[in-house]
mmCIF file of C-alpha atoms in Angstrom:
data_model
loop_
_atom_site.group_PDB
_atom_site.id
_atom_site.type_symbol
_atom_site.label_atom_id
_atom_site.label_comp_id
_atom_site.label_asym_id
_atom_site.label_seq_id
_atom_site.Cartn_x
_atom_site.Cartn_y
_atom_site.Cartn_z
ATOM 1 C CA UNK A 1 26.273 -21.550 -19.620
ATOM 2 C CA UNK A 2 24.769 -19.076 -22.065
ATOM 3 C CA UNK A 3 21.558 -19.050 -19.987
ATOM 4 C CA UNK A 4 23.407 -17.943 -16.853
ATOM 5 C CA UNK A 5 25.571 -15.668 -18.661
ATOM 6 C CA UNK A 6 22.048 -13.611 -19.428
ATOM 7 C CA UNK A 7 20.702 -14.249 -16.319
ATOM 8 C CA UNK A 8 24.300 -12.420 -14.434
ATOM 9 C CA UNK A 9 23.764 -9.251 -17.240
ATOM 10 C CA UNK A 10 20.004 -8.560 -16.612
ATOM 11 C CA UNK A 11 21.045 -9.177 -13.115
ATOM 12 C CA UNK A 12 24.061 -6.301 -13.538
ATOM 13 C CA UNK A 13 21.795 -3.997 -16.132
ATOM 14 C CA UNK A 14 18.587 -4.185 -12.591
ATOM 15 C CA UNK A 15 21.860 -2.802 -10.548
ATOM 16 C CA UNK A 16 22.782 -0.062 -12.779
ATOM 17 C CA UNK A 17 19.161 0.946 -13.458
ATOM 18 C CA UNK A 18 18.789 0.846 -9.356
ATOM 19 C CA UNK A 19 21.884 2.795 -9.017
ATOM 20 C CA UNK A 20 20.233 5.665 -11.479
ATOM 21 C CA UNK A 21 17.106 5.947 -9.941
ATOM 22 C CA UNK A 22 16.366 8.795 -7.856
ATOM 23 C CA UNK A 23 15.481 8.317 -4.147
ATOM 24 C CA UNK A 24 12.451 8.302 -2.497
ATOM 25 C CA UNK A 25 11.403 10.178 0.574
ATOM 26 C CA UNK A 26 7.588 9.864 1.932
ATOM 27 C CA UNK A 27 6.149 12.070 4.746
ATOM 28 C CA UNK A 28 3.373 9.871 6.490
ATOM 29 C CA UNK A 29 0.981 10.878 8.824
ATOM 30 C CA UNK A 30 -2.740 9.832 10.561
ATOM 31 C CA UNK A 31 -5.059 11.997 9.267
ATOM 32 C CA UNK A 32 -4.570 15.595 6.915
ATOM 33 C CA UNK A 33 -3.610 18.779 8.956
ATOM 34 C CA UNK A 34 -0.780 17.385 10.770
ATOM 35 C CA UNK A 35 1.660 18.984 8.983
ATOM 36 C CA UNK A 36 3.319 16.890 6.234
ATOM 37 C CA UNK A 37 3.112 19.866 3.386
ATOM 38 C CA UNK A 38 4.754 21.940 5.514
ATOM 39 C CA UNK A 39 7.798 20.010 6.417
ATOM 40 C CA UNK A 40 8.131 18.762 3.225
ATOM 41 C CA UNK A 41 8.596 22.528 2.099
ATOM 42 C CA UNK A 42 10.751 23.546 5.175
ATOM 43 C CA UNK A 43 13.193 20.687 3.627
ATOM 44 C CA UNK A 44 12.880 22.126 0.605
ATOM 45 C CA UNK A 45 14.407 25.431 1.638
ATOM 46 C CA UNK A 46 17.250 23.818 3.257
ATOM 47 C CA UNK A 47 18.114 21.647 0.595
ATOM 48 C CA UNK A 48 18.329 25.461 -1.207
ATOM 49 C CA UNK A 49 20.483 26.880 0.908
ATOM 50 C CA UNK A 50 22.474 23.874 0.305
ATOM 51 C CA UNK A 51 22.667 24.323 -3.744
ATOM 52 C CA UNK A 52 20.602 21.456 -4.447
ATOM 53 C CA UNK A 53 18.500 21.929 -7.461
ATOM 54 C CA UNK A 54 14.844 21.340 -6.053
ATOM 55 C CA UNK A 55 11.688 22.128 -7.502
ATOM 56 C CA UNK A 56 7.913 21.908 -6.855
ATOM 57 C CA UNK A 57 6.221 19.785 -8.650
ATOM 58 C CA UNK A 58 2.813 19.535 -7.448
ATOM 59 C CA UNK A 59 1.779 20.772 -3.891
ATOM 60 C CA UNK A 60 -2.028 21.511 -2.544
ATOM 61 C CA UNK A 61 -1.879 24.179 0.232
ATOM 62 C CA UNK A 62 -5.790 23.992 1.061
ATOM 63 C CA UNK A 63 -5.136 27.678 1.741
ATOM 64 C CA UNK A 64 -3.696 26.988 5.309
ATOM 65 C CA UNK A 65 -1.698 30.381 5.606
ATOM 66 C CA UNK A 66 1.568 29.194 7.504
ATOM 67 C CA UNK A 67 1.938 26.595 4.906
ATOM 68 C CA UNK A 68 1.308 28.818 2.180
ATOM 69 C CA UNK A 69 3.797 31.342 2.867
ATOM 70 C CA UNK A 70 6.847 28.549 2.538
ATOM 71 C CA UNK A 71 5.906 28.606 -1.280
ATOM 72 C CA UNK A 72 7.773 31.663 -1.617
ATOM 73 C CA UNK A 73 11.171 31.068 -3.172
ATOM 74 C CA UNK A 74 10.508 27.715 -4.399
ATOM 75 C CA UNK A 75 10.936 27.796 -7.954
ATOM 76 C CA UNK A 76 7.883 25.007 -9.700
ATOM 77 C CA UNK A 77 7.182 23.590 -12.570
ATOM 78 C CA UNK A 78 4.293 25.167 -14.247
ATOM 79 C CA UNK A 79 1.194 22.383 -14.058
ATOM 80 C CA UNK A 80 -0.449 20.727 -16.869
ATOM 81 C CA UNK A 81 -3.640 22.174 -18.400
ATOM 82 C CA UNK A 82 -6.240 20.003 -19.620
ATOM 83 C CA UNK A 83 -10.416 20.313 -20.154
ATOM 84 C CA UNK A 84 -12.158 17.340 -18.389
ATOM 85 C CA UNK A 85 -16.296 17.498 -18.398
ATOM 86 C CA UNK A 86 -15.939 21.341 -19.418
ATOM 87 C CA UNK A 87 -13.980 22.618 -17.186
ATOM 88 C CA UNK A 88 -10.090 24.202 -17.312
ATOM 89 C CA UNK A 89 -8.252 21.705 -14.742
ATOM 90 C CA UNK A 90 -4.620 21.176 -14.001
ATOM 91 C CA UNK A 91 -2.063 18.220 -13.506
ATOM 92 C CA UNK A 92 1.001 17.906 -12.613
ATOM 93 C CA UNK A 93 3.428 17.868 -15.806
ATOM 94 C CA UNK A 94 5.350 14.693 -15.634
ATOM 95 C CA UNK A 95 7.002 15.251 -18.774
ATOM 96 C CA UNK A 96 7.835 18.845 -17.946
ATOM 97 C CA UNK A 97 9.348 17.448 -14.264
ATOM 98 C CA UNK A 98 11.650 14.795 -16.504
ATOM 99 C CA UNK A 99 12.969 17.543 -19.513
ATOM 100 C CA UNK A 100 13.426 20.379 -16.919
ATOM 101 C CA UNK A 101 15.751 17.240 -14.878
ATOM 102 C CA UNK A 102 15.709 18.921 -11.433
ATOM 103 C CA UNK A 103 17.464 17.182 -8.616
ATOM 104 C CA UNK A 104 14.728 17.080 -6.280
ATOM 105 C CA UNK A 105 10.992 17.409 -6.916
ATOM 106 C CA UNK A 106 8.307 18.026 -4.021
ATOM 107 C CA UNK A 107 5.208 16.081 -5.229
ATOM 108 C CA UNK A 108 2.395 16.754 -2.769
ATOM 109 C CA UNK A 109 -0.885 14.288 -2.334
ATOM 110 C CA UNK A 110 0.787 10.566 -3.157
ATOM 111 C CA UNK A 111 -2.729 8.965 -3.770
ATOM 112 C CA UNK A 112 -4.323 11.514 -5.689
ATOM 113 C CA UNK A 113 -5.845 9.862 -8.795
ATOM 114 C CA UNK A 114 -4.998 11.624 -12.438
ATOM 115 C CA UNK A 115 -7.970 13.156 -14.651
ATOM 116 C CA UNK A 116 -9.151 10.542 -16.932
ATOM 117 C CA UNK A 117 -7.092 10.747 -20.007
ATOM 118 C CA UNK A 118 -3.630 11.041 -18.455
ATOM 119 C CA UNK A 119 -0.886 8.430 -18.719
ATOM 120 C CA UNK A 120 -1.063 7.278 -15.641
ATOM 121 C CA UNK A 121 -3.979 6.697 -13.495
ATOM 122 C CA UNK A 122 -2.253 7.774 -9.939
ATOM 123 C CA UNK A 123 -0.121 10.380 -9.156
ATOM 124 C CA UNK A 124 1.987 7.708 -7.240
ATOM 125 C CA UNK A 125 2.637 5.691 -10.978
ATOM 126 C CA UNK A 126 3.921 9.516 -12.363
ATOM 127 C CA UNK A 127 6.262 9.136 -9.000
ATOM 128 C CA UNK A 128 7.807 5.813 -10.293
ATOM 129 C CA UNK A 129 8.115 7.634 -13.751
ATOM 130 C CA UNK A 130 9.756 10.337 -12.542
ATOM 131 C CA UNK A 131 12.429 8.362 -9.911
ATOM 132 C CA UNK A 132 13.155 5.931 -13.481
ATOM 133 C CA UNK A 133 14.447 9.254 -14.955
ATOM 134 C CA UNK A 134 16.608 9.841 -12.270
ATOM 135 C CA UNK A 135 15.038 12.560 -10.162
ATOM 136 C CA UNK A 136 14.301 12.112 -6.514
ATOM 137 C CA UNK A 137 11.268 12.754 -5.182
ATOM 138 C CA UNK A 138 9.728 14.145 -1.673
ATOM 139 C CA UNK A 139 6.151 13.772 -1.283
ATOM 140 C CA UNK A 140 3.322 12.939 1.303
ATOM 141 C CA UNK A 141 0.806 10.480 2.335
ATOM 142 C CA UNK A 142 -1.990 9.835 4.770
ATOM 143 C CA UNK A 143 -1.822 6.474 6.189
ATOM 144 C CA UNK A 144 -5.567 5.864 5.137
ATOM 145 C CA UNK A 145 -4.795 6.004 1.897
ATOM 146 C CA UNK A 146 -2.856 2.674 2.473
ATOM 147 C CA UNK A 147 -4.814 -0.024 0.124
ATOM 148 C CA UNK A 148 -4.207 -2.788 2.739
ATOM 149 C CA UNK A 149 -5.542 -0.866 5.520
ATOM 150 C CA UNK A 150 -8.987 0.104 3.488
ATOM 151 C CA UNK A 151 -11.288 -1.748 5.152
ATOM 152 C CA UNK A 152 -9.647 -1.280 8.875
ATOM 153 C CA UNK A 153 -9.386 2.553 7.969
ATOM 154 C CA UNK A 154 -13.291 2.877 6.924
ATOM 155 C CA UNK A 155 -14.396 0.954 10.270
ATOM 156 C CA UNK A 156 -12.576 3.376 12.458
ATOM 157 C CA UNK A 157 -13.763 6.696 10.435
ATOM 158 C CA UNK A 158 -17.147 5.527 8.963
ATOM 159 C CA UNK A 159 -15.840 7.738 5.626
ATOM 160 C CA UNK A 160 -15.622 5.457 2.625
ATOM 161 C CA UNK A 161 -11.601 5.872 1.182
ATOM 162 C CA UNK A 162 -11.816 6.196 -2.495
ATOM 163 C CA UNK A 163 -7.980 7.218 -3.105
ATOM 164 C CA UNK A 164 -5.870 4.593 -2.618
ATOM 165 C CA UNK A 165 -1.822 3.569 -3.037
ATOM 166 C CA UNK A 166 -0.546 0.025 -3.056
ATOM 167 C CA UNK A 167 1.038 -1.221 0.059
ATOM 168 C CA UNK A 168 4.448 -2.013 -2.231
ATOM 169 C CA UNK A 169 4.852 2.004 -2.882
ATOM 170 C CA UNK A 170 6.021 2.657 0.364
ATOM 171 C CA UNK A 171 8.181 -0.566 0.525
ATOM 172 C CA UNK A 172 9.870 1.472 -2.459
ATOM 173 C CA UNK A 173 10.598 4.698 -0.387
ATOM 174 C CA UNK A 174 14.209 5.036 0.334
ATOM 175 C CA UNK A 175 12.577 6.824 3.865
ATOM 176 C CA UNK A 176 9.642 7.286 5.519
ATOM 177 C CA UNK A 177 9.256 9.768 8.109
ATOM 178 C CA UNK A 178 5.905 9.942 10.784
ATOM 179 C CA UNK A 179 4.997 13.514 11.219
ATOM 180 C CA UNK A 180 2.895 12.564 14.304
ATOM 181 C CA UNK A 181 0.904 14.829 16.576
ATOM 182 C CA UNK A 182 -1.047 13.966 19.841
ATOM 183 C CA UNK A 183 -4.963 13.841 19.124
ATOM 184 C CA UNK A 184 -5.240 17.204 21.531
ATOM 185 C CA UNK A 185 -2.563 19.201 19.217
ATOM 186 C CA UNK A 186 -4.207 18.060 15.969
ATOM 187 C CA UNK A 187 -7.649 19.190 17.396
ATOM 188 C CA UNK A 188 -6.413 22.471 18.729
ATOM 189 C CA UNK A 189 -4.920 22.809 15.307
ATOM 190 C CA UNK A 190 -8.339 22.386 13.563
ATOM 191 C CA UNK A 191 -10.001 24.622 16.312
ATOM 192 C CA UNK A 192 -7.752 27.338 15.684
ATOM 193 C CA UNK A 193 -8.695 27.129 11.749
ATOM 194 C CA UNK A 194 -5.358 25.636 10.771
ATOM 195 C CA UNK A 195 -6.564 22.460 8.890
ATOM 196 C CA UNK A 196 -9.941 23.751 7.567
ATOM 197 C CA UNK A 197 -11.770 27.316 7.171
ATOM 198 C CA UNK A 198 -14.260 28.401 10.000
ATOM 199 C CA UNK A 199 -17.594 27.071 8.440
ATOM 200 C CA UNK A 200 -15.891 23.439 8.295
ATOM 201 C CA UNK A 201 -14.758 22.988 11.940
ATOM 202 C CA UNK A 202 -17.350 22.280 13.446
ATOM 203 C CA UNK A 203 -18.649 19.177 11.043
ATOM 204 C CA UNK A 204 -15.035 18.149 11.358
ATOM 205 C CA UNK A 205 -15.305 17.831 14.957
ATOM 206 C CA UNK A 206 -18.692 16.180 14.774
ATOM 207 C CA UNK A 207 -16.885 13.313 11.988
ATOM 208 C CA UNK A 208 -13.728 12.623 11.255
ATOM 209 C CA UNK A 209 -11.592 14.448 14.199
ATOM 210 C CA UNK A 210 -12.870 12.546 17.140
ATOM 211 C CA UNK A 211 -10.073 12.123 20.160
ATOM 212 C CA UNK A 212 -10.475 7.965 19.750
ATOM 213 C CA UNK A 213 -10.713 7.754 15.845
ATOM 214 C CA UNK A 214 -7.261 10.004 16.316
ATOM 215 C CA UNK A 215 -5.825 7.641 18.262
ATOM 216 C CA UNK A 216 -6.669 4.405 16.428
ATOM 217 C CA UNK A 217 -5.237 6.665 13.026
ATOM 218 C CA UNK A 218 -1.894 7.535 15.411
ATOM 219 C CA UNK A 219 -1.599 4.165 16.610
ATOM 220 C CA UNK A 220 -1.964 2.612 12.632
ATOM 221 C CA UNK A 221 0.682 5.148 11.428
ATOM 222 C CA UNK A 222 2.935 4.656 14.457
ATOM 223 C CA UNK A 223 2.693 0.612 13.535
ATOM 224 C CA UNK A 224 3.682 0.933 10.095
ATOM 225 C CA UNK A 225 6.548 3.575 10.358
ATOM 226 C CA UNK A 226 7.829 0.992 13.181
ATOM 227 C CA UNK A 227 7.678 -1.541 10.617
ATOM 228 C CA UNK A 228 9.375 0.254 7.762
ATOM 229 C CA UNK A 229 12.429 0.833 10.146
ATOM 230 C CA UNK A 230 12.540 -3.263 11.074
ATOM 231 C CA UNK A 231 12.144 -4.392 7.469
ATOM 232 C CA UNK A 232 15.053 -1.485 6.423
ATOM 233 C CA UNK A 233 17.039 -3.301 9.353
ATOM 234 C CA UNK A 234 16.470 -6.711 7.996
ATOM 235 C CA UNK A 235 17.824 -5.974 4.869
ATOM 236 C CA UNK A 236 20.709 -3.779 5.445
ATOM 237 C CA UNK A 237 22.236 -5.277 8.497
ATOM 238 C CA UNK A 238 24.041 -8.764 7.360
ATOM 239 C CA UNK A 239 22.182 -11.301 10.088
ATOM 240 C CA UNK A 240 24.803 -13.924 11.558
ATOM 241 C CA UNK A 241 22.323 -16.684 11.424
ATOM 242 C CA UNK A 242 20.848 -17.307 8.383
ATOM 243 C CA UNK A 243 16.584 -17.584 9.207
ATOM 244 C CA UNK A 244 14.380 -19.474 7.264
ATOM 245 C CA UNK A 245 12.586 -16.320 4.980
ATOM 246 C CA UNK A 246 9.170 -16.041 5.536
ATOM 247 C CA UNK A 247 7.020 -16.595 2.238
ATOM 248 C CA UNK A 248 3.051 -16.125 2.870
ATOM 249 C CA UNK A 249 -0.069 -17.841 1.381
ATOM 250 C CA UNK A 250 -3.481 -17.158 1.065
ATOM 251 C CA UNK A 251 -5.797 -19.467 -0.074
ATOM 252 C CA UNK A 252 -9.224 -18.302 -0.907
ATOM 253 C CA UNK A 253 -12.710 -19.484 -1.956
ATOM 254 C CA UNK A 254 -15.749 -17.848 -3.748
ATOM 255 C CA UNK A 255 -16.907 -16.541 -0.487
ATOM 256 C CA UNK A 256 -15.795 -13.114 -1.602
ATOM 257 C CA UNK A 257 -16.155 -11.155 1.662
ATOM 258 C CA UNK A 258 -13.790 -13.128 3.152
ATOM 259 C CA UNK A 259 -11.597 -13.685 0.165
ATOM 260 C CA UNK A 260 -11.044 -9.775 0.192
ATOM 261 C CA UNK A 261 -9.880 -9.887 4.272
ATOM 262 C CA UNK A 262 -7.367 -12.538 3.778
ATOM 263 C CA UNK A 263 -5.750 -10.952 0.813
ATOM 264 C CA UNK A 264 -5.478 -7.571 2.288
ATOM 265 C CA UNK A 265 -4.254 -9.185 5.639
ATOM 266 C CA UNK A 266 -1.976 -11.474 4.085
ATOM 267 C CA UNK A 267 -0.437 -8.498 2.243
ATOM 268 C CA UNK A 268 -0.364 -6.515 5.444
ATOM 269 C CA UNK A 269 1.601 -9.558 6.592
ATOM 270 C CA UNK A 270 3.898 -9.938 3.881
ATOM 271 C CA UNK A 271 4.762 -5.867 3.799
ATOM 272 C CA UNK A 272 5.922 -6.021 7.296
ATOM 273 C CA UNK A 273 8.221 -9.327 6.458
ATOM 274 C CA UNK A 274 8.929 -7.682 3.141
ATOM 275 C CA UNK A 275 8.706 -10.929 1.649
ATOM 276 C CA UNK A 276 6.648 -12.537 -1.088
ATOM 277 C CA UNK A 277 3.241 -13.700 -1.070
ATOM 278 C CA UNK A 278 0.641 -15.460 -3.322
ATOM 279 C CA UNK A 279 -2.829 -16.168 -3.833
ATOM 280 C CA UNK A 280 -4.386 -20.061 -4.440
ATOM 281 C CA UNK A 281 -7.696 -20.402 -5.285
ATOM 282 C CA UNK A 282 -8.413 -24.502 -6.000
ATOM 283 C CA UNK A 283 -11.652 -24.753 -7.501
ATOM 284 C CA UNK A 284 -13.483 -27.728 -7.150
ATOM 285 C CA UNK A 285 -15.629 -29.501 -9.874
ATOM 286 C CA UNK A 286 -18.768 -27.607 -8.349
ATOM 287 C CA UNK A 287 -17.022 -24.299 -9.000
ATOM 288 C CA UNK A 288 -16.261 -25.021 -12.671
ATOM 289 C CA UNK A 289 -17.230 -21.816 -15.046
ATOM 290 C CA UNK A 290 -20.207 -23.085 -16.120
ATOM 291 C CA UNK A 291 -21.755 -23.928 -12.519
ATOM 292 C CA UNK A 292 -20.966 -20.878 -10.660
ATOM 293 C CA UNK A 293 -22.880 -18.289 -10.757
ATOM 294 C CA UNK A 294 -22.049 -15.412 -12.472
ATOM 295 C CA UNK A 295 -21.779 -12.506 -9.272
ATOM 296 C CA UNK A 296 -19.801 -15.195 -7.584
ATOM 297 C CA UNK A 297 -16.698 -15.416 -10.902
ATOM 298 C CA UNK A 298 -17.207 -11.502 -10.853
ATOM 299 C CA UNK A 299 -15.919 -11.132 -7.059
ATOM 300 C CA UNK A 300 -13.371 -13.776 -7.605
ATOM 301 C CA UNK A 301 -11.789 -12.082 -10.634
ATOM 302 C CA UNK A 302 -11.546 -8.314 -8.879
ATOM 303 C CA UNK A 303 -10.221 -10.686 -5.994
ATOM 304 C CA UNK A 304 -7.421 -11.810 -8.066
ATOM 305 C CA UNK A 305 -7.094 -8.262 -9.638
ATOM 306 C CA UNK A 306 -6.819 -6.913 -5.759
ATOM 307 C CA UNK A 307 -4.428 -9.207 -5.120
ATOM 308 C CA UNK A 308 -2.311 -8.673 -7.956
ATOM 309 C CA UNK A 309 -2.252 -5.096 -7.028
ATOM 310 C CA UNK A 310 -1.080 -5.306 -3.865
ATOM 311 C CA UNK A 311 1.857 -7.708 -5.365
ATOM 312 C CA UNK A 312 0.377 -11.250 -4.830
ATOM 313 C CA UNK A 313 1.243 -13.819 -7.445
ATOM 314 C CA UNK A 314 -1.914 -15.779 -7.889
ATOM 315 C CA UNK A 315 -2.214 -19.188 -8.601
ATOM 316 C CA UNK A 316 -5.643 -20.911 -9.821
ATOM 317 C CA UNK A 317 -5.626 -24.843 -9.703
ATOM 318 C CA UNK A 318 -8.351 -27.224 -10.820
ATOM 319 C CA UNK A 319 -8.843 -30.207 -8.277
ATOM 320 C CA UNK A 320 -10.904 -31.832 -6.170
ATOM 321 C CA UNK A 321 -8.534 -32.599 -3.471
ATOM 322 C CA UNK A 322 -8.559 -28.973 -2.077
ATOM 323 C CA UNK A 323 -5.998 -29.913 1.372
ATOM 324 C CA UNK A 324 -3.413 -32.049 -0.752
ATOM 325 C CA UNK A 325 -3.609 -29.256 -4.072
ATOM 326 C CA UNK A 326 -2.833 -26.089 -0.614
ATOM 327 C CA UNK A 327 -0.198 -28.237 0.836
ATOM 328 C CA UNK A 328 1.546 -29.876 -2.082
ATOM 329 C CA UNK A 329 1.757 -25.740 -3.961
ATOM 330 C CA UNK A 330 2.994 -24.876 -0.168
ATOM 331 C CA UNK A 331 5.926 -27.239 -0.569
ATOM 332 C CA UNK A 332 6.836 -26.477 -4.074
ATOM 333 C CA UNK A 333 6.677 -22.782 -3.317
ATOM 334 C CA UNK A 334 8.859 -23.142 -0.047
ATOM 335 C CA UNK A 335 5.676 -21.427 1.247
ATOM 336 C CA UNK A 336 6.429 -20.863 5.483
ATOM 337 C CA UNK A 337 2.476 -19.358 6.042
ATOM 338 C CA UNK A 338 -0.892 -20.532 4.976
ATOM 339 C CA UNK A 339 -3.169 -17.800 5.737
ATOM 340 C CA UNK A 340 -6.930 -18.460 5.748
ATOM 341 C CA UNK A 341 -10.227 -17.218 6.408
ATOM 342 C CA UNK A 342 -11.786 -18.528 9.826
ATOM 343 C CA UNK A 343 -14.961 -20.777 9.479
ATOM 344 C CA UNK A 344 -18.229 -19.483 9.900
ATOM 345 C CA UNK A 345 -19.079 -21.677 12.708
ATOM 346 C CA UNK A 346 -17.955 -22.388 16.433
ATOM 347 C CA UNK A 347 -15.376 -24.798 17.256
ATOM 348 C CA UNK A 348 -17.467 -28.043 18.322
ATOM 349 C CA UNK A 349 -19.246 -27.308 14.021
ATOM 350 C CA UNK A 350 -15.518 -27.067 12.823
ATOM 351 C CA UNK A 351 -14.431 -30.337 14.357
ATOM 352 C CA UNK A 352 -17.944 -32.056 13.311
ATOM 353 C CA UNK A 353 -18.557 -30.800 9.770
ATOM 354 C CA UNK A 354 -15.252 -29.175 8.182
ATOM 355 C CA UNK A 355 -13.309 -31.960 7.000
ATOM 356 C CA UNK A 356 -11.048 -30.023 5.091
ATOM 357 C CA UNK A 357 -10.124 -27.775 7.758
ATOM 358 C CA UNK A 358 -9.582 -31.017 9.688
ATOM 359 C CA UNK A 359 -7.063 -32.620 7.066
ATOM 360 C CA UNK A 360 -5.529 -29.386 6.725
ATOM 361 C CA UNK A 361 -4.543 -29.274 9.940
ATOM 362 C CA UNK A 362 -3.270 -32.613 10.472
ATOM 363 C CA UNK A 363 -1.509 -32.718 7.259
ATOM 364 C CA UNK A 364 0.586 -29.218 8.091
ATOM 365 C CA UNK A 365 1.408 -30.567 11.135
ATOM 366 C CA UNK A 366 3.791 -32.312 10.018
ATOM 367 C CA UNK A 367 5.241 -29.996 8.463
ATOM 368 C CA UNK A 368 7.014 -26.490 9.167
ATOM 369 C CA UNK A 369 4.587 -24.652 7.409
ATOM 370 C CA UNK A 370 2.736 -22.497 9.821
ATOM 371 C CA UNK A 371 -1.242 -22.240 9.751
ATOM 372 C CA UNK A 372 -2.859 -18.351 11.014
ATOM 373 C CA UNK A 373 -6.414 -18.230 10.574
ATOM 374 C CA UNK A 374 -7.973 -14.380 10.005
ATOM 375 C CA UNK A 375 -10.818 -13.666 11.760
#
């Protein structure tokens, strides 16, 4: 009795500390130069004009003219001033945002990471500080910068992504709004020396603002916007018929290439479900500690820390018996999808020589647990 009695009051104390946190708004869009800035400082003047107490807390103009001239009248919070390798640079002041208590704060550039030294190491964790004290926050995001979408994001723009937020950030915004352009608007923008000055256009062309690369960046932000709405849906219109709730695995091995795929597709998975996911990893006598080598336990542990980052709980079991260890933690973790990487051979090799595979498959077979294989 007493250990549901504390279970109902941390229960009640996650309510009231949910009920004092500020809300979240994030402007999204495919690529910089759309226009997110902008809009998030045209809100900012109407929430003004409608006596809400709003300041700026961090915004990056990249001297683009229209966008700079909104600045006027927006009263900020001075930035933090700190020496880093020499040089004078600036932060935003967190703790200045939280005494100064604002209603609203624009905080520009979501994945931005801090100068080394600062509390947190992403502007996105000062975010999270600064919605705990009660402020809301309105701030902006390109959809590259999503960490589930790294790899998918680098193969469409050849440009390695170094600044990244996890997938669950978003799933914390209270909205999400697509500020989406066609790819011949966003060009004309850049031609006309709205995203970038003169001596840059021309290598942008050449690179990153290419009409397809637009449209496969469109089409990704499109996609997760869409899901956002169905997953804000889910939760806040009562469903008649009570579904089954979808609870992902992936199970990994030492390969790590493929290890990293599944996880990031597995949380892309889980993010649209807005449901929780874990990681198993079974090693097998021939992948104790002191038999691996050593590059092999270094990928698997940034595995694991990947995963955790993106919200995985991960789960490492010792056993030989790799398709009875995946199915019996599926059924004790009411697990409905086992997600796994796809064999490195063709289907007559997989039938001959995978036994595992084989077992696996017959064994979840008779179960409900579904079985989706990432290429």
């Amino acid at each position: 009795m007493e250990k549901e009695n504390e279970q109902s009051v941390s229960q009640f104390i996650e309510l009231v500390k949910k009920s004092r946190r500020g809300k979240f708004k994030v402007y999204i869009g495919m690529s910089a130069g759309v226009g997110k800035t902008y809009r998030m400082l045209q809100e900012a003047h109407a929430l003004m004009k409608n006596s809400i107490d709003i300041r700026i807390g961090y915004v990056e103009t990249h001297n683009r003219e229209e966008t700079h001239a909104l600045l006027a009248g927006i009263p900020f919070i001075p930035r933090r001033k700190l020496f880093y390798k020499g040089k004078e640079m600036e932060e935003m002041d967190v703790q200045a945002i939280v005494s100064r208590n604002p209603e609203v704060v624009i905080v520009d550039e979501l994945a931005h990471s801090n100068i080394e030294g600062s509390k947190n190491t992403k502007r996105w964790q000062d975010v999270m500080d600064i919605l705990d004290a009660g402020i809301s926050v309105i701030s902006a995001v390109n959809i590259q910068h999503l960490e589930s979408m790294n790899e998918e994001i680098e193969e469409i723009t050849g440009i390695p992504i170094t600044e990244r937020i996890p997938d669950k950030v978003l799933d914390m915004a209270d909205e999400i709004v697509n500020i989406d352009l066609t790819a011949d608007e966003l060009i004309d923008r850049l031609k006309a020396g709205k995203i970038y000055d003169q001596s840059k256009i021309a290598t942008a062309l050449g690179n990153f603002f290419q009409p397809e690369r637009i449209l496969q960046l469109r089409e990704l932000a499109l996609k997760e916007v869409a899901h956002y709405v169905e997953r804000k849906i889910n939760i806040e219109i009562p469903k008649q018929i009570k579904l089954r709730p979808e609870r992902f695995m992936a199970c990994i091995s030492t390969n790590s290439v493929t290890a990293k795929i599944v996880i990031r597709k597995t949380a892309r998975l889980a993010s649209y479900y807005r449901s929780p996911w874990m990681v198993l990893y079974v090693q097998n006598t021939n992948e104790s500690s002191d038999r691996i080598k050593l590059d092999l336990q270094r990928h698997l542990i940034n595995n694991f820390k990947l995963a955790t980052e993106l919200g995985a709980e991960v789960i490492k079991v010792k056993s030989n018996e790799i398709t009875k260890t995946i199915i019996r933690i599926a059924q004790e973790k009411d697990i409905t999808t086992i997600c796994m990487g796809k064999p490195h051979l063709n289907l007559f090799q997989v039938i001959m020589r995978t036994p595992v595979f084989n077992e696996l498959l017959r064994n979840i077979s008779e179960t409900e647990i579904d079985l989706v294989i990432l290429s």
